[in-house]
């Protein structure tokens, strides 16, 4: 699988959200990463399904990262109805991981499972999501420093899930860390501040994609 870059709109200018997304789309992005925070699982509040509604007609793949407690109770259905294509939940956020992954698929979406930096990978020996997300920062904020120990964790994750599952990394991805992640086995990289925090988001997208491809 060729590496893909999923720009996170968490660092975008929300006053010009569709224009910002248009910039990375013109640069070749096909996936947009939507970071949803509930003020409980992580301290900040971020965005709700209305943001997916506002972007869905652009025809991009909307990947929703639910950093929320008990996502199965309300958020999965709401985001699926708002146009999400992939929904990612955290292993730490629900005791009903297998149920929640099935629920996501029943709503016609790809099912992703995320683990925080301190969470062991053993859950991936028990359940088979379509996408495995290895957090490379503690979730909650954009612009944090990449946790270097994650590289070895990505290697172990690839050995567990095999070649066909998408391995995504999220947090601190830039032109320096992208190639390392891909070399370790990741094939989808989220980047927020390294794209939308830059003057030229399209150029930044290209640079990270090139750096990721060199790690291949
Ligand atoms: C962190 C979010 C990330 C974040 C990444 O809690 O899940 O998706 O937007 O931001 P950067 O790329 O700036 O680390
Ligand atoms: Zn995210």
Short mmCIF file of C-alpha atoms and ligand atoms in Angstrom, two decimals:
data_model
loop_
_atom_site.label_atom_id
_atom_site.label_comp_id
_atom_site.label_asym_id
_atom_site.label_seq_id
_atom_site.Cartn_x
_atom_site.Cartn_y
_atom_site.Cartn_z
CA UNK A 1 0.00 0.00 0.00
CA UNK A 2 1.34 3.44 -0.92
CA UNK A 3 1.45 5.86 2.02
CA UNK A 4 -1.45 8.28 2.28
CA UNK A 5 -1.58 11.60 4.13
CA UNK A 6 -4.79 12.50 5.98
CA UNK A 7 -4.81 16.23 6.78
CA UNK A 8 -6.41 16.97 10.17
CA UNK A 9 -8.68 20.00 10.09
CA UNK A 10 -8.13 20.54 13.84
CA UNK A 11 -5.40 23.02 12.90
CA UNK A 12 -7.35 24.61 10.02
CA UNK A 13 -8.80 28.12 9.95
CA UNK A 14 -12.46 27.37 10.71
CA UNK A 15 -13.55 30.69 9.29
CA UNK A 16 -12.46 29.37 5.90
CA UNK A 17 -12.84 25.64 6.39
CA UNK A 18 -14.04 24.64 2.92
CA UNK A 19 -11.37 26.78 1.25
CA UNK A 20 -8.69 25.22 3.47
CA UNK A 21 -9.89 21.73 2.60
CA UNK A 22 -9.98 22.76 -1.07
CA UNK A 23 -6.28 23.65 -0.90
CA UNK A 24 -5.21 20.18 0.20
CA UNK A 25 -7.67 18.53 -2.16
CA UNK A 26 -6.07 20.40 -5.06
CA UNK A 27 -2.69 19.12 -3.82
CA UNK A 28 -3.98 15.54 -4.06
CA UNK A 29 -5.50 14.81 -0.65
CA UNK A 30 -8.38 12.35 -0.76
CA UNK A 31 -8.88 11.85 2.98
CA UNK A 32 -9.79 14.46 5.58
CA UNK A 33 -9.26 13.64 9.28
CA UNK A 34 -11.92 15.05 11.62
CA UNK A 35 -10.89 15.18 15.30
CA UNK A 36 -13.87 14.95 17.66
CA UNK A 37 -13.24 15.69 21.37
CA UNK A 38 -15.84 15.55 24.12
CA UNK A 39 -14.24 17.33 27.09
CA UNK A 40 -14.16 14.01 29.02
CA UNK A 41 -12.03 11.46 27.20
CA UNK A 42 -9.73 14.38 26.44
CA UNK A 43 -10.02 17.81 28.09
CA UNK A 44 -10.91 19.97 25.05
CA UNK A 45 -14.17 20.15 23.15
CA UNK A 46 -13.78 20.33 19.40
CA UNK A 47 -16.40 19.64 16.75
CA UNK A 48 -19.60 17.73 16.11
CA UNK A 49 -21.29 16.06 13.14
CA UNK A 50 -22.23 19.44 11.63
CA UNK A 51 -18.64 19.73 10.44
CA UNK A 52 -18.98 16.51 8.44
CA UNK A 53 -22.29 17.78 7.06
CA UNK A 54 -20.51 20.95 5.94
CA UNK A 55 -17.84 18.99 4.05
CA UNK A 56 -19.65 15.91 2.78
CA UNK A 57 -20.61 17.31 -0.64
CA UNK A 58 -16.90 17.77 -1.48
CA UNK A 59 -16.74 14.01 -2.07
CA UNK A 60 -13.61 13.43 0.01
CA UNK A 61 -13.19 10.45 2.33
CA UNK A 62 -14.17 11.76 5.78
CA UNK A 63 -12.29 9.94 8.51
CA UNK A 64 -13.73 10.73 11.95
CA UNK A 65 -11.48 10.22 14.98
CA UNK A 66 -13.78 9.98 17.99
CA UNK A 67 -11.89 10.98 21.14
CA UNK A 68 -15.08 10.56 23.17
CA UNK A 69 -16.26 8.32 26.01
CA UNK A 70 -18.68 5.50 25.08
CA UNK A 71 -18.81 6.40 21.37
CA UNK A 72 -21.32 3.63 20.71
CA UNK A 73 -24.09 5.31 22.66
CA UNK A 74 -24.69 8.29 20.41
CA UNK A 75 -21.80 9.45 18.27
CA UNK A 76 -21.35 6.55 15.86
CA UNK A 77 -24.83 6.89 14.42
CA UNK A 78 -24.71 10.70 14.31
CA UNK A 79 -21.42 10.81 12.42
CA UNK A 80 -22.41 8.02 10.04
CA UNK A 81 -25.55 9.99 9.18
CA UNK A 82 -23.47 13.14 8.73
CA UNK A 83 -21.37 11.53 6.00
CA UNK A 84 -18.43 9.86 7.75
CA UNK A 85 -16.73 7.16 5.68
CA UNK A 86 -14.42 5.83 8.40
CA UNK A 87 -15.11 6.06 12.13
CA UNK A 88 -12.28 5.46 14.58
CA UNK A 89 -12.94 4.79 18.27
CA UNK A 90 -10.50 4.44 21.16
CA UNK A 91 -9.89 1.14 22.93
CA UNK A 92 -9.75 3.11 26.21
CA UNK A 93 -13.15 4.74 25.67
CA UNK A 94 -15.49 1.74 25.82
CA UNK A 95 -15.65 -1.74 27.32
CA UNK A 96 -17.64 -2.76 24.21
CA UNK A 97 -14.94 -2.56 21.55
CA UNK A 98 -16.08 -5.49 19.40
CA UNK A 99 -19.72 -4.37 19.56
CA UNK A 100 -18.73 -0.82 18.60
CA UNK A 101 -16.63 -1.90 15.59
CA UNK A 102 -19.57 -4.00 14.37
CA UNK A 103 -21.96 -1.08 14.92
CA UNK A 104 -19.74 1.17 12.79
CA UNK A 105 -19.79 -1.37 9.96
CA UNK A 106 -23.55 -1.81 10.25
CA UNK A 107 -23.79 1.90 9.53
CA UNK A 108 -21.83 1.40 6.31
CA UNK A 109 -18.51 2.84 7.49
CA UNK A 110 -15.01 1.41 7.82
CA UNK A 111 -14.22 0.66 11.44
CA UNK A 112 -11.02 1.96 13.03
CA UNK A 113 -9.59 1.26 16.46
CA UNK A 114 -7.12 3.63 18.14
CA UNK A 115 -4.75 3.13 21.06
CA UNK A 116 -3.08 5.81 23.17
CA UNK A 117 0.71 5.77 23.66
CA UNK A 118 0.47 3.98 27.04
CA UNK A 119 -2.05 1.35 25.87
CA UNK A 120 -0.72 -2.12 25.02
CA UNK A 121 -1.31 -3.52 21.52
CA UNK A 122 -2.82 -6.77 22.84
CA UNK A 123 -6.37 -5.71 21.90
CA UNK A 124 -5.37 -6.12 18.24
CA UNK A 125 -4.89 -9.83 18.92
CA UNK A 126 -8.58 -10.04 19.89
CA UNK A 127 -10.41 -7.82 17.39
CA UNK A 128 -9.86 -7.07 13.70
CA UNK A 129 -10.64 -3.47 12.76
CA UNK A 130 -10.27 -2.25 9.17
CA UNK A 131 -7.82 0.38 10.41
CA UNK A 132 -5.48 0.38 13.43
CA UNK A 133 -4.52 3.83 14.70
CA UNK A 134 -1.37 4.13 16.78
CA UNK A 135 -1.40 7.48 18.60
CA UNK A 136 2.05 9.03 18.46
CA UNK A 137 1.13 11.79 20.95
CA UNK A 138 -1.28 11.78 23.88
CA UNK A 139 -4.57 12.84 22.28
CA UNK A 140 -6.26 16.16 22.86
CA UNK A 141 -4.19 18.82 21.14
CA UNK A 142 -2.53 19.49 17.81
CA UNK A 143 1.07 20.62 17.56
CA UNK A 144 2.63 18.22 20.07
CA UNK A 145 5.99 16.53 19.74
CA UNK A 146 6.10 13.03 18.18
CA UNK A 147 6.83 10.31 20.80
CA UNK A 148 9.94 8.60 19.43
CA UNK A 149 9.23 5.24 21.11
CA UNK A 150 6.19 4.96 18.82
CA UNK A 151 8.36 3.77 15.94
CA UNK A 152 9.07 0.46 17.62
CA UNK A 153 5.39 0.17 18.57
CA UNK A 154 4.34 0.60 14.93
CA UNK A 155 6.68 -2.25 13.96
CA UNK A 156 5.06 -4.51 16.57
CA UNK A 157 1.58 -3.44 15.44
CA UNK A 158 2.32 -4.38 11.83
CA UNK A 159 3.50 -7.81 12.95
CA UNK A 160 0.21 -8.33 14.83
CA UNK A 161 -2.30 -7.10 12.22
CA UNK A 162 -0.62 -8.46 9.10
CA UNK A 163 -0.20 -6.76 5.72
CA UNK A 164 -3.81 -5.92 4.83
CA UNK A 165 -4.95 -3.67 7.69
CA UNK A 166 -4.37 0.07 7.33
CA UNK A 167 -2.00 1.28 10.04
CA UNK A 168 -2.45 4.95 10.74
CA UNK A 169 -0.33 7.19 12.95
CA UNK A 170 -1.57 10.44 14.46
CA UNK A 171 0.34 13.16 16.25
CA UNK A 172 3.56 15.03 15.54
CA UNK A 173 3.80 13.86 11.94
CA UNK A 174 5.96 16.14 9.79
CA UNK A 175 8.64 15.82 7.11
CA UNK A 176 11.09 14.45 9.70
CA UNK A 177 8.88 11.77 11.25
CA UNK A 178 6.77 10.70 8.24
CA UNK A 179 9.41 8.51 6.60
CA UNK A 180 10.26 6.79 9.89
CA UNK A 181 6.60 5.87 10.43
CA UNK A 182 6.25 4.42 6.93
CA UNK A 183 9.50 2.48 7.23
CA UNK A 184 8.13 0.95 10.45
CA UNK A 185 4.94 -0.18 8.72
CA UNK A 186 2.46 2.69 8.79
CA UNK A 187 0.56 3.48 5.60
CA UNK A 188 -1.69 6.37 6.59
CA UNK A 189 -0.32 9.45 8.33
CA UNK A 190 -2.42 12.16 9.96
CA UNK A 191 -0.89 15.62 9.86
CA UNK A 192 -2.54 18.71 11.33
CA UNK A 193 -0.25 21.57 12.31
CA UNK A 194 2.41 20.48 9.81
CA UNK A 195 -0.15 21.20 7.04
CA UNK A 196 -2.79 23.70 8.19
CA UNK A 197 -0.41 25.48 10.57
CA UNK A 198 1.76 26.40 7.58
CA UNK A 199 1.49 29.36 5.18
CA UNK A 200 1.21 27.02 2.21
CA UNK A 201 -0.88 23.97 3.21
CA UNK A 202 -0.72 22.51 -0.32
CA UNK A 203 3.08 22.71 -0.43
CA UNK A 204 3.30 21.26 3.08
CA UNK A 205 1.04 18.36 2.02
CA UNK A 206 3.37 17.63 -0.93
CA UNK A 207 6.48 17.78 1.24
CA UNK A 208 5.07 15.34 3.82
CA UNK A 209 3.84 12.97 1.11
CA UNK A 210 7.29 13.01 -0.51
CA UNK A 211 8.97 12.39 2.86
CA UNK A 212 6.54 9.53 3.55
CA UNK A 213 7.15 7.99 0.13
CA UNK A 214 10.90 8.02 0.70
CA UNK A 215 10.31 5.87 3.80
CA UNK A 216 8.60 3.26 1.64
C1 LIG B 1 -4.57 14.81 18.50
C2 LIG B 1 -5.42 14.63 17.27
C3 LIG B 1 -4.62 14.77 16.04
C4 LIG B 1 -4.06 16.14 15.83
C5 LIG B 1 -2.75 16.01 15.15
O1 LIG B 1 -5.32 14.63 19.62
O2 LIG B 1 -6.02 13.35 17.25
O3 LIG B 1 -5.29 14.30 14.89
O4 LIG B 1 -4.87 16.99 15.08
O5 LIG B 1 -2.14 17.24 15.13
P1 LIG B 1 -0.61 17.43 14.78
O6 LIG B 1 -0.40 16.83 13.41
O7 LIG B 1 -0.43 18.89 14.84
O8 LIG B 1 0.18 16.67 15.83
ZN1 LIG B 2 -6.76 12.57 15.24
#
